[in-house]
């Protein structure tokens, strides 16, 4: 049983990791960090770079949490990747960062969080970035 | 002086609000296209060819020139700002520019690229103004036999010198010439290669062929090898340069221009050799050679200038002789033919308004590029987030739209698909596209010159080498064709060991050839 | 690449050589069918260039065959956005070509707005986009914009097809 967290290199993602760490500690389980991209566009700011991922992993090591990462260009939507990882790694909880989006925005840009929320078979924890 | 008077008149034409708008549109389109991967100025001009039916030729060409220059600028923005995981970019500007960006000097890299492009473009345009009339004078004095010989030289040079495989170059040329044959022979009135199909009687529209080969073929090819990447754009503020940067950049700008212009003007020059030469020169002349490979500003300034100067250089043979030296020039010539304007030395005589307005708009376009893009560079990078399916679906969409609007018949679309498949096959088997397009465009004109030459000599084939220029050109052609044999003989008799020097990034060369050869 | 794949690649390039040869023969055959009456003003005649082109194509066909047999390979064109580490993904190209062909057949009957939107949506789908609704919206917007744009800006009437009355 693990806690799966969808990570994106932005404040929402960092907040998600914070909460995921808390949950993993409380449940005494492993953390699985997921960061993928469809690879459709030349540039994808939501895909973490090696150094960004290394920074996050260092943080997890400092917090003393056992963890693995799934970091790849999968050619599928990140939502699907998260759900798949949750399946294969036996997740008991999924943690995601969310951002406020208008209905039109969701229609045009899609919403990873919404898709995961609707299709997950385990509880989903939606986290907002702390107000600055 | 006559030339300057014409140029001033050209400015008057180019600076009308309407034409300024077209210049602006061209520059913006060109930059956008240059930023995006997989597209290029040649393809963009090809896609816009059908639109030119409705525009004034002057306005259309002003727009095309803007696209041409803008494309160069956009390309350097991407190579500087793109942070690709693991991959080391081997395009010359990207080598140093990217390293500069990664160490926080993206603003300086962008600034030196932009200003260098402006300087080179302006100087190049001035050189164009000075050289073109001279070439035209010389060309007008040529008779048909010499002109014929020069056209054959242009064909052979592009086919035999560029690219690594001559057989494939000549094959592409053959196919291009064959496609150019389709239709009615202008002198005897007989139909060639139409197989009784009335829709082919007018020949294959150059526009349709260009769009098919450049846009559809490219889109199909990329579709077959879709890349999946997720890079980042290095965040950058407004481009600017400090005093020291200026001091280190201005000489590379001038040297780069000196390299770029002549190579652009030669039939087989291109832009890759001068940028490469500029890089190597700057490295050797630099007071801090150890910086190269880690972000030396000279390594961005020189090659960028060389690039833009070569674009200006390409316009010399294009406007004064009607000979294209790269893909974009070839497509622009196709546009001229579309308007019923005959390219060649008489262009300056017959359409002075068009030519001089075009040249004047080069200065305007360069200035616009600098003013607009310098502050907007970070915004352009946002374009890179467009997903590829949309990009390439868009190319096919606009290609279809354009080709269809030419004659409003779906037969043209069938031609588009068939030739697009040919373009795909050519990219798959390494047949260079440029000889095909040049063969297509020059073929009919070569036939015309051949006929004229023989007419003048009353049917005597020896008339072909009756002029000294013609003889000289044939000698050059012979040398080019015989070069591989000669080289082999020389090598055997001298047995010189080949030394590999370590500042020769040969991968960079190949990458440059691939990138610029569109 | 395994040696089998290597040999097969070579063989498909021979297909290209065959194509060149066929093209040369076609040009030659067509040229032979032309009449070239002797003319004072045009000694070149309509057949000369076709003969030359046919000769070039046939020579290239033979030359290419020799080159391939001796081991030469045409280098597939790389590019800024091309990933050559995998072989051609036919399951992308063929649907794409099919969509394109579909548009060619349908454009006159269904009109540009429908057929163009189909072209864009279908191409995006073939290229891997799975956001169906968003793609559909973009397709329709594009085809409507270009339809009106070409009419207003360039005076070109794209076919309205089925939507004849509505637009």
CSV table of C-alpha atoms in Angstrom, one decimal, chain A residues 37-45 47 49 52 73 75, chain B residues 82-83 85 227-233 384-386 388:
chain,number,residue,atom,x,y,z
A,37,UNK,CA,4.2,14.2,-19.9
A,38,UNK,CA,2.5,13.4,-23.1
A,39,UNK,CA,5.4,14.8,-25.0
A,40,UNK,CA,3.1,16.3,-27.5
A,41,UNK,CA,4.5,19.8,-27.5
A,42,UNK,CA,8.1,20.7,-27.7
A,43,UNK,CA,7.9,22.4,-24.4
A,44,UNK,CA,6.1,21.2,-21.4
A,45,UNK,CA,6.6,23.3,-18.3
A,47,UNK,CA,7.4,18.1,-16.8
A,49,UNK,CA,13.7,18.3,-15.1
A,52,UNK,CA,14.1,19.6,-10.2
A,73,UNK,CA,7.4,10.8,-21.2
A,75,UNK,CA,2.6,9.6,-24.5
B,82,UNK,CA,15.3,25.7,-25.2
B,83,UNK,CA,16.4,23.6,-22.3
B,85,UNK,CA,17.2,17.4,-21.2
B,227,UNK,CA,9.0,13.1,-31.5
B,228,UNK,CA,7.9,13.0,-27.9
B,229,UNK,CA,9.7,15.6,-25.9
B,230,UNK,CA,9.1,17.7,-22.9
B,231,UNK,CA,11.7,20.4,-22.7
B,232,UNK,CA,11.6,23.6,-20.8
B,233,UNK,CA,12.1,27.2,-21.8
B,384,UNK,CA,6.5,26.2,-28.2
B,385,UNK,CA,3.7,24.8,-26.0
B,386,UNK,CA,1.5,24.2,-29.0
B,388,UNK,CA,2.4,18.8,-32.3
